[in-house]
């Protein structure tokens, strides 16, 4: 199966985002990952939907929007209208998960559910037949540049086995601390989308770093 790279722009400087997006547009990454944080669901704040809207014109790449916010229902229309192609929200919020799934699907946008490291994958079993992707967090959500949590590998394997056994049409994305080595562990365990932030942005050239990561797995 093809491995999709989803560079997380959180690793870049927000003062330079237009250039970051145009570099990623030239790279082999299929997705661009947007980390939306509300300072409540996670202990950090990033940006809202306007940021995504304002960058949408720069590229036709898939906008992979990761909502780390508590009040998804209240703001969902904004992220739909911003031109998101995939919207993933967290299972750990106190909202009606099925309603959110169908609202996103009704707008012809792909939908994902993300789970924190301590959340068992079985908690989202009932939704798996209705969603397009799962994000397994391999760090505690909130910050880029953290170390990969090896103890999430078993979760990826178990979810992947369930997906295969039940012939579900679902992508498994991993997010946090991804590099060549940790990415390989995740791909071997059954993931097929790699989010990478600091690993890519810490290198001199974002385009070649992204292409190297892509070529390593494809
Ligand atoms: C963490 C975010 C990640 C993060 C990944 O809350 O969801 O997408 O930006 O960054 P790295 O690759 O640096 O762990
Ligand atoms: Zn993310």
PDB file of C-alpha atoms and ligand atoms in Angstrom:
ATOM      1  CA  UNK A   1       0.000   0.000   0.000  1.00  0.00           C
ATOM      2  CA  UNK A   2       1.148   3.540  -0.721  1.00  0.00           C
ATOM      3  CA  UNK A   3       2.407   5.599   2.230  1.00  0.00           C
ATOM      4  CA  UNK A   4       1.061   9.140   2.320  1.00  0.00           C
ATOM      5  CA  UNK A   5       3.134  11.911   3.903  1.00  0.00           C
ATOM      6  CA  UNK A   6       1.238  14.669   5.705  1.00  0.00           C
ATOM      7  CA  UNK A   7       3.689  17.409   6.747  1.00  0.00           C
ATOM      8  CA  UNK A   8       2.513  19.257   9.854  1.00  0.00           C
ATOM      9  CA  UNK A   9       2.923  22.992   9.327  1.00  0.00           C
ATOM     10  CA  UNK A  10       3.112  23.418  13.096  1.00  0.00           C
ATOM     11  CA  UNK A  11       6.793  22.636  12.621  1.00  0.00           C
ATOM     12  CA  UNK A  12       7.263  25.786  10.514  1.00  0.00           C
ATOM     13  CA  UNK A  13       7.240  29.496  11.283  1.00  0.00           C
ATOM     14  CA  UNK A  14       3.765  31.032  11.073  1.00  0.00           C
ATOM     15  CA  UNK A  15       5.367  34.225   9.746  1.00  0.00           C
ATOM     16  CA  UNK A  16       6.394  32.271   6.661  1.00  0.00           C
ATOM     17  CA  UNK A  17       3.318  30.167   5.969  1.00  0.00           C
ATOM     18  CA  UNK A  18       2.670  31.229   2.399  1.00  0.00           C
ATOM     19  CA  UNK A  19       6.156  30.030   1.443  1.00  0.00           C
ATOM     20  CA  UNK A  20       5.806  26.847   3.485  1.00  0.00           C
ATOM     21  CA  UNK A  21       2.595  25.950   1.669  1.00  0.00           C
ATOM     22  CA  UNK A  22       4.083  26.744  -1.728  1.00  0.00           C
ATOM     23  CA  UNK A  23       7.132  24.570  -0.927  1.00  0.00           C
ATOM     24  CA  UNK A  24       4.890  21.704   0.158  1.00  0.00           C
ATOM     25  CA  UNK A  25       2.885  22.210  -3.014  1.00  0.00           C
ATOM     26  CA  UNK A  26       6.057  21.435  -4.989  1.00  0.00           C
ATOM     27  CA  UNK A  27       6.901  18.394  -2.851  1.00  0.00           C
ATOM     28  CA  UNK A  28       5.723  14.788  -3.123  1.00  0.00           C
ATOM     29  CA  UNK A  29       3.579  15.095   0.010  1.00  0.00           C
ATOM     30  CA  UNK A  30      -0.043  14.359  -0.827  1.00  0.00           C
ATOM     31  CA  UNK A  31      -1.485  15.970   2.285  1.00  0.00           C
ATOM     32  CA  UNK A  32      -0.804  19.060   4.386  1.00  0.00           C
ATOM     33  CA  UNK A  33      -1.587  18.658   8.093  1.00  0.00           C
ATOM     34  CA  UNK A  34      -3.130  21.576  10.030  1.00  0.00           C
ATOM     35  CA  UNK A  35      -3.066  21.347  13.837  1.00  0.00           C
ATOM     36  CA  UNK A  36      -5.897  23.410  15.281  1.00  0.00           C
ATOM     37  CA  UNK A  37      -5.624  23.856  19.070  1.00  0.00           C
ATOM     38  CA  UNK A  38      -7.964  25.729  21.394  1.00  0.00           C
ATOM     39  CA  UNK A  39      -5.953  26.081  24.598  1.00  0.00           C
ATOM     40  CA  UNK A  40      -8.622  24.008  26.355  1.00  0.00           C
ATOM     41  CA  UNK A  41      -8.712  20.495  24.899  1.00  0.00           C
ATOM     42  CA  UNK A  42      -4.931  20.776  24.723  1.00  0.00           C
ATOM     43  CA  UNK A  43      -2.654  23.148  26.675  1.00  0.00           C
ATOM     44  CA  UNK A  44      -1.680  25.171  23.592  1.00  0.00           C
ATOM     45  CA  UNK A  45      -3.295  27.540  21.093  1.00  0.00           C
ATOM     46  CA  UNK A  46      -2.535  27.674  17.387  1.00  0.00           C
ATOM     47  CA  UNK A  47      -4.899  29.083  14.753  1.00  0.00           C
ATOM     48  CA  UNK A  48      -8.507  29.044  13.639  1.00  0.00           C
ATOM     49  CA  UNK A  49     -10.332  28.517  10.374  1.00  0.00           C
ATOM     50  CA  UNK A  50      -9.346  31.863   8.808  1.00  0.00           C
ATOM     51  CA  UNK A  51      -5.739  30.743   8.704  1.00  0.00           C
ATOM     52  CA  UNK A  52      -6.780  27.710   6.646  1.00  0.00           C
ATOM     53  CA  UNK A  53      -9.096  29.742   4.402  1.00  0.00           C
ATOM     54  CA  UNK A  54      -6.322  32.242   3.683  1.00  0.00           C
ATOM     55  CA  UNK A  55      -3.869  29.510   2.642  1.00  0.00           C
ATOM     56  CA  UNK A  56      -6.321  27.458   0.586  1.00  0.00           C
ATOM     57  CA  UNK A  57      -5.614  29.369  -2.646  1.00  0.00           C
ATOM     58  CA  UNK A  58      -1.905  28.413  -2.570  1.00  0.00           C
ATOM     59  CA  UNK A  59      -2.325  24.721  -3.383  1.00  0.00           C
ATOM     60  CA  UNK A  60      -4.660  21.932  -4.397  1.00  0.00           C
ATOM     61  CA  UNK A  61      -3.049  19.459  -1.968  1.00  0.00           C
ATOM     62  CA  UNK A  62      -5.302  17.642   0.461  1.00  0.00           C
ATOM     63  CA  UNK A  63      -5.867  19.759   3.581  1.00  0.00           C
ATOM     64  CA  UNK A  64      -5.772  17.296   6.469  1.00  0.00           C
ATOM     65  CA  UNK A  65      -7.267  19.262   9.344  1.00  0.00           C
ATOM     66  CA  UNK A  66      -6.681  17.918  12.865  1.00  0.00           C
ATOM     67  CA  UNK A  67      -9.023  19.586  15.357  1.00  0.00           C
ATOM     68  CA  UNK A  68      -7.673  19.489  18.904  1.00  0.00           C
ATOM     69  CA  UNK A  69     -10.593  21.537  20.169  1.00  0.00           C
ATOM     70  CA  UNK A  70     -13.366  20.783  22.644  1.00  0.00           C
ATOM     71  CA  UNK A  71     -16.310  22.570  20.994  1.00  0.00           C
ATOM     72  CA  UNK A  72     -16.199  20.952  17.550  1.00  0.00           C
ATOM     73  CA  UNK A  73     -19.930  21.373  16.816  1.00  0.00           C
ATOM     74  CA  UNK A  74     -19.832  25.102  17.401  1.00  0.00           C
ATOM     75  CA  UNK A  75     -16.991  25.699  14.938  1.00  0.00           C
ATOM     76  CA  UNK A  76     -17.448  22.878  12.432  1.00  0.00           C
ATOM     77  CA  UNK A  77     -19.093  25.008   9.710  1.00  0.00           C
ATOM     78  CA  UNK A  78     -16.039  27.278   9.689  1.00  0.00           C
ATOM     79  CA  UNK A  79     -13.650  24.382   9.049  1.00  0.00           C
ATOM     80  CA  UNK A  80     -15.961  22.952   6.393  1.00  0.00           C
ATOM     81  CA  UNK A  81     -16.139  26.329   4.618  1.00  0.00           C
ATOM     82  CA  UNK A  82     -12.363  26.852   4.917  1.00  0.00           C
ATOM     83  CA  UNK A  83     -11.811  24.209   2.238  1.00  0.00           C
ATOM     84  CA  UNK A  84     -10.736  21.293   4.436  1.00  0.00           C
ATOM     85  CA  UNK A  85     -10.606  17.978   2.570  1.00  0.00           C
ATOM     86  CA  UNK A  86     -10.395  15.803   5.673  1.00  0.00           C
ATOM     87  CA  UNK A  87     -11.579  16.853   9.120  1.00  0.00           C
ATOM     88  CA  UNK A  88     -10.468  14.796  12.104  1.00  0.00           C
ATOM     89  CA  UNK A  89     -11.680  15.519  15.615  1.00  0.00           C
ATOM     90  CA  UNK A  90     -10.954  13.801  18.922  1.00  0.00           C
ATOM     91  CA  UNK A  91     -13.037  11.054  20.463  1.00  0.00           C
ATOM     92  CA  UNK A  92     -12.312  12.399  23.955  1.00  0.00           C
ATOM     93  CA  UNK A  93     -14.636  15.407  23.608  1.00  0.00           C
ATOM     94  CA  UNK A  94     -18.057  15.605  25.203  1.00  0.00           C
ATOM     95  CA  UNK A  95     -20.167  15.889  22.033  1.00  0.00           C
ATOM     96  CA  UNK A  96     -22.328  13.618  19.898  1.00  0.00           C
ATOM     97  CA  UNK A  97     -19.672  11.880  17.787  1.00  0.00           C
ATOM     98  CA  UNK A  98     -22.114  10.373  15.256  1.00  0.00           C
ATOM     99  CA  UNK A  99     -23.745  13.733  14.598  1.00  0.00           C
ATOM    100  CA  UNK A 100     -20.352  15.287  13.896  1.00  0.00           C
ATOM    101  CA  UNK A 101     -19.399  12.420  11.570  1.00  0.00           C
ATOM    102  CA  UNK A 102     -22.569  12.793   9.501  1.00  0.00           C
ATOM    103  CA  UNK A 103     -22.379  16.565   9.357  1.00  0.00           C
ATOM    104  CA  UNK A 104     -18.857  16.319   7.877  1.00  0.00           C
ATOM    105  CA  UNK A 105     -19.846  13.561   5.449  1.00  0.00           C
ATOM    106  CA  UNK A 106     -22.944  15.448   4.330  1.00  0.00           C
ATOM    107  CA  UNK A 107     -20.580  18.169   3.129  1.00  0.00           C
ATOM    108  CA  UNK A 108     -18.589  15.673   1.038  1.00  0.00           C
ATOM    109  CA  UNK A 109     -15.567  15.989   3.280  1.00  0.00           C
ATOM    110  CA  UNK A 110     -13.676  12.970   4.575  1.00  0.00           C
ATOM    111  CA  UNK A 111     -13.920  12.386   8.283  1.00  0.00           C
ATOM    112  CA  UNK A 112     -11.493  11.051  10.852  1.00  0.00           C
ATOM    113  CA  UNK A 113     -11.404  10.377  14.563  1.00  0.00           C
ATOM    114  CA  UNK A 114      -8.222  10.929  16.570  1.00  0.00           C
ATOM    115  CA  UNK A 115      -7.354   9.186  19.810  1.00  0.00           C
ATOM    116  CA  UNK A 116      -4.869  10.223  22.481  1.00  0.00           C
ATOM    117  CA  UNK A 117      -2.173   7.790  23.635  1.00  0.00           C
ATOM    118  CA  UNK A 118      -4.186   6.681  26.672  1.00  0.00           C
ATOM    119  CA  UNK A 119      -7.407   6.058  24.732  1.00  0.00           C
ATOM    120  CA  UNK A 120      -7.907   2.412  23.680  1.00  0.00           C
ATOM    121  CA  UNK A 121      -8.746   1.957  19.983  1.00  0.00           C
ATOM    122  CA  UNK A 122     -11.771  -0.101  20.989  1.00  0.00           C
ATOM    123  CA  UNK A 123     -13.431   3.124  22.208  1.00  0.00           C
ATOM    124  CA  UNK A 124     -14.058   4.084  18.573  1.00  0.00           C
ATOM    125  CA  UNK A 125     -14.922   0.620  17.248  1.00  0.00           C
ATOM    126  CA  UNK A 126     -18.581   1.526  16.730  1.00  0.00           C
ATOM    127  CA  UNK A 127     -17.661   4.395  14.366  1.00  0.00           C
ATOM    128  CA  UNK A 128     -15.064   2.638  12.231  1.00  0.00           C
ATOM    129  CA  UNK A 129     -17.499   1.585   9.492  1.00  0.00           C
ATOM    130  CA  UNK A 130     -18.592   5.195   9.000  1.00  0.00           C
ATOM    131  CA  UNK A 131     -15.276   7.103   8.937  1.00  0.00           C
ATOM    132  CA  UNK A 132     -12.376   7.472   6.495  1.00  0.00           C
ATOM    133  CA  UNK A 133      -9.391   7.699   8.825  1.00  0.00           C
ATOM    134  CA  UNK A 134      -8.185   7.211  12.370  1.00  0.00           C
ATOM    135  CA  UNK A 135      -5.360   9.312  13.802  1.00  0.00           C
ATOM    136  CA  UNK A 136      -3.397   7.418  16.406  1.00  0.00           C
ATOM    137  CA  UNK A 137      -1.516   9.990  18.457  1.00  0.00           C
ATOM    138  CA  UNK A 138       2.023   8.837  19.119  1.00  0.00           C
ATOM    139  CA  UNK A 139       2.657  11.805  21.456  1.00  0.00           C
ATOM    140  CA  UNK A 140       0.344  13.639  23.865  1.00  0.00           C
ATOM    141  CA  UNK A 141      -1.406  16.186  21.620  1.00  0.00           C
ATOM    142  CA  UNK A 142      -0.502  19.841  22.110  1.00  0.00           C
ATOM    143  CA  UNK A 143       3.043  20.365  20.911  1.00  0.00           C
ATOM    144  CA  UNK A 144       5.363  19.500  18.065  1.00  0.00           C
ATOM    145  CA  UNK A 145       8.850  18.172  18.667  1.00  0.00           C
ATOM    146  CA  UNK A 146       8.015  15.524  21.285  1.00  0.00           C
ATOM    147  CA  UNK A 147       9.410  11.986  21.375  1.00  0.00           C
ATOM    148  CA  UNK A 148       7.556   9.137  19.747  1.00  0.00           C
ATOM    149  CA  UNK A 149       5.752   6.802  22.169  1.00  0.00           C
ATOM    150  CA  UNK A 150       6.717   3.238  21.334  1.00  0.00           C
ATOM    151  CA  UNK A 151       3.886   1.869  23.415  1.00  0.00           C
ATOM    152  CA  UNK A 152       1.419   2.962  20.698  1.00  0.00           C
ATOM    153  CA  UNK A 153       2.714   0.392  18.203  1.00  0.00           C
ATOM    154  CA  UNK A 154       0.601  -2.418  19.648  1.00  0.00           C
ATOM    155  CA  UNK A 155      -2.489  -0.191  19.268  1.00  0.00           C
ATOM    156  CA  UNK A 156      -1.691   0.421  15.589  1.00  0.00           C
ATOM    157  CA  UNK A 157      -1.255  -3.336  15.038  1.00  0.00           C
ATOM    158  CA  UNK A 158      -4.495  -4.228  16.782  1.00  0.00           C
ATOM    159  CA  UNK A 159      -6.482  -1.570  14.939  1.00  0.00           C
ATOM    160  CA  UNK A 160      -4.922  -2.565  11.636  1.00  0.00           C
ATOM    161  CA  UNK A 161      -5.773  -6.234  12.211  1.00  0.00           C
ATOM    162  CA  UNK A 162      -9.375  -5.316  12.970  1.00  0.00           C
ATOM    163  CA  UNK A 163      -9.584  -3.117   9.849  1.00  0.00           C
ATOM    164  CA  UNK A 164      -8.231  -5.925   7.642  1.00  0.00           C
ATOM    165  CA  UNK A 165     -10.365  -8.633   9.203  1.00  0.00           C
ATOM    166  CA  UNK A 166     -13.518  -6.597   8.721  1.00  0.00           C
ATOM    167  CA  UNK A 167     -12.464  -5.302   5.287  1.00  0.00           C
ATOM    168  CA  UNK A 168     -13.003  -1.707   6.379  1.00  0.00           C
ATOM    169  CA  UNK A 169     -12.030   1.049   3.978  1.00  0.00           C
ATOM    170  CA  UNK A 170     -10.100   3.169   6.426  1.00  0.00           C
ATOM    171  CA  UNK A 171      -6.707   4.867   6.583  1.00  0.00           C
ATOM    172  CA  UNK A 172      -4.541   4.738   9.684  1.00  0.00           C
ATOM    173  CA  UNK A 173      -2.608   7.961  10.242  1.00  0.00           C
ATOM    174  CA  UNK A 174       0.030   8.350  12.941  1.00  0.00           C
ATOM    175  CA  UNK A 175       0.878  11.725  14.429  1.00  0.00           C
ATOM    176  CA  UNK A 176       3.782  12.712  16.660  1.00  0.00           C
ATOM    177  CA  UNK A 177       7.528  12.141  16.719  1.00  0.00           C
ATOM    178  CA  UNK A 178       7.683  10.648  13.219  1.00  0.00           C
ATOM    179  CA  UNK A 179      11.022  10.224  11.426  1.00  0.00           C
ATOM    180  CA  UNK A 180      12.479   7.469   9.204  1.00  0.00           C
ATOM    181  CA  UNK A 181      12.865   5.062  12.099  1.00  0.00           C
ATOM    182  CA  UNK A 182       9.607   5.626  13.991  1.00  0.00           C
ATOM    183  CA  UNK A 183       7.730   5.948  10.699  1.00  0.00           C
ATOM    184  CA  UNK A 184       8.973   2.500   9.698  1.00  0.00           C
ATOM    185  CA  UNK A 185       7.715   1.002  12.973  1.00  0.00           C
ATOM    186  CA  UNK A 186       4.276   2.497  12.280  1.00  0.00           C
ATOM    187  CA  UNK A 187       4.122   1.407   8.648  1.00  0.00           C
ATOM    188  CA  UNK A 188       5.183  -2.127   9.612  1.00  0.00           C
ATOM    189  CA  UNK A 189       2.419  -2.103  12.235  1.00  0.00           C
ATOM    190  CA  UNK A 190      -0.192  -1.195   9.582  1.00  0.00           C
ATOM    191  CA  UNK A 191      -0.337   2.600   9.372  1.00  0.00           C
ATOM    192  CA  UNK A 192      -0.411   4.197   5.903  1.00  0.00           C
ATOM    193  CA  UNK A 193      -0.307   7.957   6.575  1.00  0.00           C
ATOM    194  CA  UNK A 194       2.598   9.629   8.384  1.00  0.00           C
ATOM    195  CA  UNK A 195       2.293  13.112   9.872  1.00  0.00           C
ATOM    196  CA  UNK A 196       5.719  14.710  10.271  1.00  0.00           C
ATOM    197  CA  UNK A 197       6.454  18.136  11.720  1.00  0.00           C
ATOM    198  CA  UNK A 198       9.764  18.941  13.382  1.00  0.00           C
ATOM    199  CA  UNK A 199      11.620  16.155  11.571  1.00  0.00           C
ATOM    200  CA  UNK A 200      10.937  17.842   8.210  1.00  0.00           C
ATOM    201  CA  UNK A 201      11.180  21.472   9.294  1.00  0.00           C
ATOM    202  CA  UNK A 202      14.457  20.959  11.167  1.00  0.00           C
ATOM    203  CA  UNK A 203      16.168  20.099   7.901  1.00  0.00           C
ATOM    204  CA  UNK A 204      17.669  22.689   5.587  1.00  0.00           C
ATOM    205  CA  UNK A 205      15.366  22.163   2.665  1.00  0.00           C
ATOM    206  CA  UNK A 206      11.716  21.378   3.315  1.00  0.00           C
ATOM    207  CA  UNK A 207      11.012  20.125  -0.201  1.00  0.00           C
ATOM    208  CA  UNK A 208      13.886  17.653  -0.341  1.00  0.00           C
ATOM    209  CA  UNK A 209      13.317  16.531   3.264  1.00  0.00           C
ATOM    210  CA  UNK A 210       9.669  15.813   2.437  1.00  0.00           C
ATOM    211  CA  UNK A 211      10.576  14.013  -0.783  1.00  0.00           C
ATOM    212  CA  UNK A 212      13.179  11.881   0.995  1.00  0.00           C
ATOM    213  CA  UNK A 213      10.674  10.790   3.615  1.00  0.00           C
ATOM    214  CA  UNK A 214       8.168  10.011   0.875  1.00  0.00           C
ATOM    215  CA  UNK A 215      10.686   8.069  -1.235  1.00  0.00           C
ATOM    216  CA  UNK A 216      11.902   6.062   1.765  1.00  0.00           C
ATOM    217  CA  UNK A 217       8.429   4.523   2.102  1.00  0.00           C
ATOM    218  CA  UNK A 218       7.307   4.375  -1.525  1.00  0.00           C
TER     219      UNK A 218
HETATM  220  C1  LIG B   1       0.718  17.364  18.087  1.00  0.00           C
HETATM  221  C2  LIG B   1       0.287  17.554  16.662  1.00  0.00           C
HETATM  222  C3  LIG B   1       1.231  17.010  15.649  1.00  0.00           C
HETATM  223  C4  LIG B   1       2.590  17.658  15.677  1.00  0.00           C
HETATM  224  C5  LIG B   1       3.571  16.737  15.048  1.00  0.00           C
HETATM  225  O1  LIG B   1      -0.310  17.776  18.929  1.00  0.00           O
HETATM  226  O2  LIG B   1      -0.957  16.922  16.435  1.00  0.00           O
HETATM  227  O3  LIG B   1       0.687  17.057  14.346  1.00  0.00           O
HETATM  228  O4  LIG B   1       2.641  18.869  14.997  1.00  0.00           O
HETATM  229  O5  LIG B   1       4.825  17.316  15.182  1.00  0.00           O
HETATM  230  P1  LIG B   1       6.135  16.433  15.363  1.00  0.00           P
HETATM  231  O6  LIG B   1       6.305  15.658  14.087  1.00  0.00           O
HETATM  232  O7  LIG B   1       7.178  17.446  15.612  1.00  0.00           O
HETATM  233  O8  LIG B   1       5.894  15.520  16.542  1.00  0.00           O
HETATM  234 ZN1  LIG B   2      -1.742  16.692  14.304  1.00  0.00          ZN
END
